[in-house]
């Protein structure tokens, strides 16, 4: 990704409910294939093993990722961990001046702190590839990377 004043460990962190894992995992694999540094829990098992996940995930979503893709669903709204991730990313969004939280909607569930006027991707009938290609366009990578898979 383009350089900035802050050095990030991840280009993007993915926040989702476990019920949406199959879709999100495909997004994660494709983004990684383009060379993006992706925080996706299954890619980080050795780092997460034994850690205080409450503190570690808060740090990831507040400090270590340049962008977060929030996969919104009814399941997302009702999970303790996704609410913790959301609160951490909203803290960062409050203090930053760029679009940090990129909401993707599986359904019309309202999420606290995500205003109805916020631009989002509706993926109710879309593929993981749609999310990946739209994200790459958003960050200016659509013509700069070679697909590795």
mmCIF file of C-alpha atoms in Angstrom:
data_model
loop_
_atom_site.group_PDB
_atom_site.id
_atom_site.type_symbol
_atom_site.label_atom_id
_atom_site.label_comp_id
_atom_site.label_asym_id
_atom_site.label_seq_id
_atom_site.Cartn_x
_atom_site.Cartn_y
_atom_site.Cartn_z
ATOM 1 C CA UNK A 1 0.000 0.000 0.000
ATOM 2 C CA UNK A 2 1.015 3.579 -0.391
ATOM 3 C CA UNK A 3 3.200 4.865 2.397
ATOM 4 C CA UNK A 4 1.864 7.150 5.049
ATOM 5 C CA UNK A 5 3.101 8.826 8.195
ATOM 6 C CA UNK A 6 2.129 5.722 10.159
ATOM 7 C CA UNK A 7 3.525 2.279 9.461
ATOM 8 C CA UNK A 8 0.855 -0.401 9.668
ATOM 9 C CA UNK A 9 1.367 -4.111 10.240
ATOM 10 C CA UNK A 10 -1.746 -4.890 8.169
ATOM 11 C CA UNK A 11 -3.237 -3.290 5.083
ATOM 12 C CA UNK A 12 -6.662 -4.519 6.150
ATOM 13 C CA UNK A 13 -8.279 -6.261 9.106
ATOM 14 C CA UNK A 14 -11.437 -8.291 8.555
ATOM 15 C CA UNK A 15 -14.189 -8.210 11.191
ATOM 16 C CA UNK A 16 -17.020 -10.725 10.849
ATOM 17 C CA UNK A 17 -19.296 -13.182 12.632
ATOM 18 C CA UNK A 18 -18.340 -16.852 12.465
ATOM 19 C CA UNK A 19 -21.490 -17.651 10.526
ATOM 20 C CA UNK A 20 -20.056 -15.661 7.585
ATOM 21 C CA UNK A 21 -16.626 -17.312 7.740
ATOM 22 C CA UNK A 22 -16.816 -19.136 4.381
ATOM 23 C CA UNK A 23 -17.481 -15.908 2.457
ATOM 24 C CA UNK A 24 -14.923 -13.874 4.434
ATOM 25 C CA UNK A 25 -12.256 -16.548 4.181
ATOM 26 C CA UNK A 26 -12.474 -16.382 0.391
ATOM 27 C CA UNK A 27 -12.048 -12.591 0.585
ATOM 28 C CA UNK A 28 -9.021 -13.049 2.862
ATOM 29 C CA UNK A 29 -7.395 -15.625 0.577
ATOM 30 C CA UNK A 30 -7.904 -13.467 -2.512
ATOM 31 C CA UNK A 31 -6.577 -10.308 -0.827
ATOM 32 C CA UNK A 32 -3.517 -12.203 0.386
ATOM 33 C CA UNK A 33 -3.059 -13.489 -3.161
ATOM 34 C CA UNK A 34 -2.815 -9.869 -4.334
ATOM 35 C CA UNK A 35 -0.076 -9.245 -1.783
ATOM 36 C CA UNK A 36 -2.174 -7.445 0.820
ATOM 37 C CA UNK A 37 -1.211 -7.898 4.449
ATOM 38 C CA UNK A 38 -4.483 -9.197 5.875
ATOM 39 C CA UNK A 39 -5.492 -9.681 9.492
ATOM 40 C CA UNK A 40 -7.723 -12.746 9.340
ATOM 41 C CA UNK A 41 -7.770 -14.947 12.432
ATOM 42 C CA UNK A 42 -6.987 -18.202 10.596
ATOM 43 C CA UNK A 43 -3.831 -16.605 9.109
ATOM 44 C CA UNK A 44 -2.694 -15.615 12.615
ATOM 45 C CA UNK A 45 -3.220 -18.767 14.685
ATOM 46 C CA UNK A 46 0.381 -18.920 15.927
ATOM 47 C CA UNK A 47 0.293 -15.229 16.956
ATOM 48 C CA UNK A 48 -3.073 -15.551 18.697
ATOM 49 C CA UNK A 49 -2.206 -18.740 20.582
ATOM 50 C CA UNK A 50 -1.870 -17.929 24.292
ATOM 51 C CA UNK A 51 -2.451 -14.169 23.886
ATOM 52 C CA UNK A 52 -4.926 -12.094 25.855
ATOM 53 C CA UNK A 53 -7.277 -11.769 22.880
ATOM 54 C CA UNK A 54 -9.269 -8.908 24.385
ATOM 55 C CA UNK A 55 -6.166 -6.692 24.454
ATOM 56 C CA UNK A 56 -4.549 -8.048 21.290
ATOM 57 C CA UNK A 57 -7.620 -7.661 19.066
ATOM 58 C CA UNK A 58 -8.252 -4.189 20.416
ATOM 59 C CA UNK A 59 -4.694 -3.253 19.398
ATOM 60 C CA UNK A 60 -5.123 -4.754 15.923
ATOM 61 C CA UNK A 61 -8.336 -2.854 15.188
ATOM 62 C CA UNK A 62 -7.191 0.422 16.813
ATOM 63 C CA UNK A 63 -3.553 0.595 15.757
ATOM 64 C CA UNK A 64 -2.232 -2.109 13.435
ATOM 65 C CA UNK A 65 -4.492 -1.968 10.363
ATOM 66 C CA UNK A 66 -4.769 0.781 7.776
ATOM 67 C CA UNK A 67 -8.346 -0.277 6.875
ATOM 68 C CA UNK A 68 -10.987 -2.529 8.368
ATOM 69 C CA UNK A 69 -13.683 -4.293 6.410
ATOM 70 C CA UNK A 70 -16.685 -4.816 8.696
ATOM 71 C CA UNK A 71 -18.968 -7.597 7.429
ATOM 72 C CA UNK A 72 -22.339 -6.559 8.851
ATOM 73 C CA UNK A 73 -25.102 -9.070 9.533
ATOM 74 C CA UNK A 74 -27.623 -9.919 12.234
ATOM 75 C CA UNK A 75 -25.050 -12.417 13.505
ATOM 76 C CA UNK A 76 -22.395 -9.669 13.644
ATOM 77 C CA UNK A 77 -24.607 -7.422 15.751
ATOM 78 C CA UNK A 78 -25.210 -10.099 18.377
ATOM 79 C CA UNK A 79 -21.650 -11.343 19.012
ATOM 80 C CA UNK A 80 -19.481 -10.228 21.938
ATOM 81 C CA UNK A 81 -16.213 -10.385 19.981
ATOM 82 C CA UNK A 82 -17.482 -8.495 16.942
ATOM 83 C CA UNK A 83 -18.838 -5.768 19.216
ATOM 84 C CA UNK A 84 -15.427 -5.528 20.894
ATOM 85 C CA UNK A 85 -13.719 -5.283 17.478
ATOM 86 C CA UNK A 86 -16.266 -2.670 16.334
ATOM 87 C CA UNK A 87 -15.724 -0.489 19.386
ATOM 88 C CA UNK A 88 -11.954 -0.623 18.883
ATOM 89 C CA UNK A 89 -12.197 0.313 15.204
ATOM 90 C CA UNK A 90 -14.694 3.095 15.949
ATOM 91 C CA UNK A 91 -12.226 4.581 18.429
ATOM 92 C CA UNK A 92 -9.627 4.738 15.654
ATOM 93 C CA UNK A 93 -12.135 6.094 13.117
ATOM 94 C CA UNK A 94 -13.032 8.876 15.544
ATOM 95 C CA UNK A 95 -9.438 10.102 15.723
ATOM 96 C CA UNK A 96 -8.505 9.560 12.045
ATOM 97 C CA UNK A 97 -9.570 11.626 9.054
ATOM 98 C CA UNK A 98 -9.884 8.945 6.361
ATOM 99 C CA UNK A 99 -12.370 6.176 5.618
ATOM 100 C CA UNK A 100 -11.020 3.514 7.943
ATOM 101 C CA UNK A 101 -14.132 1.374 8.461
ATOM 102 C CA UNK A 102 -15.412 -0.040 5.184
ATOM 103 C CA UNK A 103 -18.816 -1.617 5.862
ATOM 104 C CA UNK A 104 -20.035 -4.554 3.827
ATOM 105 C CA UNK A 105 -23.646 -5.646 4.378
ATOM 106 C CA UNK A 106 -25.044 -9.153 4.197
ATOM 107 C CA UNK A 107 -28.404 -7.724 5.325
ATOM 108 C CA UNK A 108 -30.011 -4.506 6.599
ATOM 109 C CA UNK A 109 -29.043 -4.938 10.256
ATOM 110 C CA UNK A 110 -28.247 -1.631 11.946
ATOM 111 C CA UNK A 111 -24.994 -1.548 13.889
ATOM 112 C CA UNK A 112 -24.439 0.992 16.694
ATOM 113 C CA UNK A 113 -22.138 3.770 15.518
ATOM 114 C CA UNK A 114 -22.427 2.915 11.814
ATOM 115 C CA UNK A 115 -24.621 5.671 10.464
ATOM 116 C CA UNK A 116 -27.229 4.842 7.847
ATOM 117 C CA UNK A 117 -25.654 7.568 5.693
ATOM 118 C CA UNK A 118 -22.306 5.737 5.558
ATOM 119 C CA UNK A 119 -21.476 4.317 2.138
ATOM 120 C CA UNK A 120 -21.354 0.531 2.134
ATOM 121 C CA UNK A 121 -21.242 -2.462 -0.185
ATOM 122 C CA UNK A 122 -24.418 -4.532 -0.364
ATOM 123 C CA UNK A 123 -23.247 -8.082 -0.964
ATOM 124 C CA UNK A 124 -26.516 -9.927 -0.475
ATOM 125 C CA UNK A 125 -26.177 -11.279 -4.025
ATOM 126 C CA UNK A 126 -22.481 -10.668 -4.693
ATOM 127 C CA UNK A 127 -19.358 -12.823 -4.567
ATOM 128 C CA UNK A 128 -16.202 -12.490 -2.473
ATOM 129 C CA UNK A 129 -14.441 -11.413 -5.676
ATOM 130 C CA UNK A 130 -16.696 -8.337 -5.814
ATOM 131 C CA UNK A 131 -15.550 -7.280 -2.342
ATOM 132 C CA UNK A 132 -11.898 -7.880 -3.240
ATOM 133 C CA UNK A 133 -12.003 -5.978 -6.538
ATOM 134 C CA UNK A 134 -13.895 -3.066 -4.980
ATOM 135 C CA UNK A 135 -11.412 -2.874 -2.092
ATOM 136 C CA UNK A 136 -8.440 -2.954 -4.473
ATOM 137 C CA UNK A 137 -9.981 -0.091 -6.464
ATOM 138 C CA UNK A 138 -10.619 1.836 -3.240
ATOM 139 C CA UNK A 139 -6.948 1.672 -2.253
ATOM 140 C CA UNK A 140 -5.595 2.183 -5.774
ATOM 141 C CA UNK A 141 -4.273 -1.345 -6.334
ATOM 142 C CA UNK A 142 -6.559 -2.476 -9.155
ATOM 143 C CA UNK A 143 -3.848 -2.118 -11.794
ATOM 144 C CA UNK A 144 -0.730 -2.291 -9.628
ATOM 145 C CA UNK A 145 -0.805 -5.895 -8.459
ATOM 146 C CA UNK A 146 -0.544 -9.201 -10.246
ATOM 147 C CA UNK A 147 -2.955 -11.883 -9.159
ATOM 148 C CA UNK A 148 -0.963 -14.666 -7.522
ATOM 149 C CA UNK A 149 -3.589 -17.426 -7.493
#
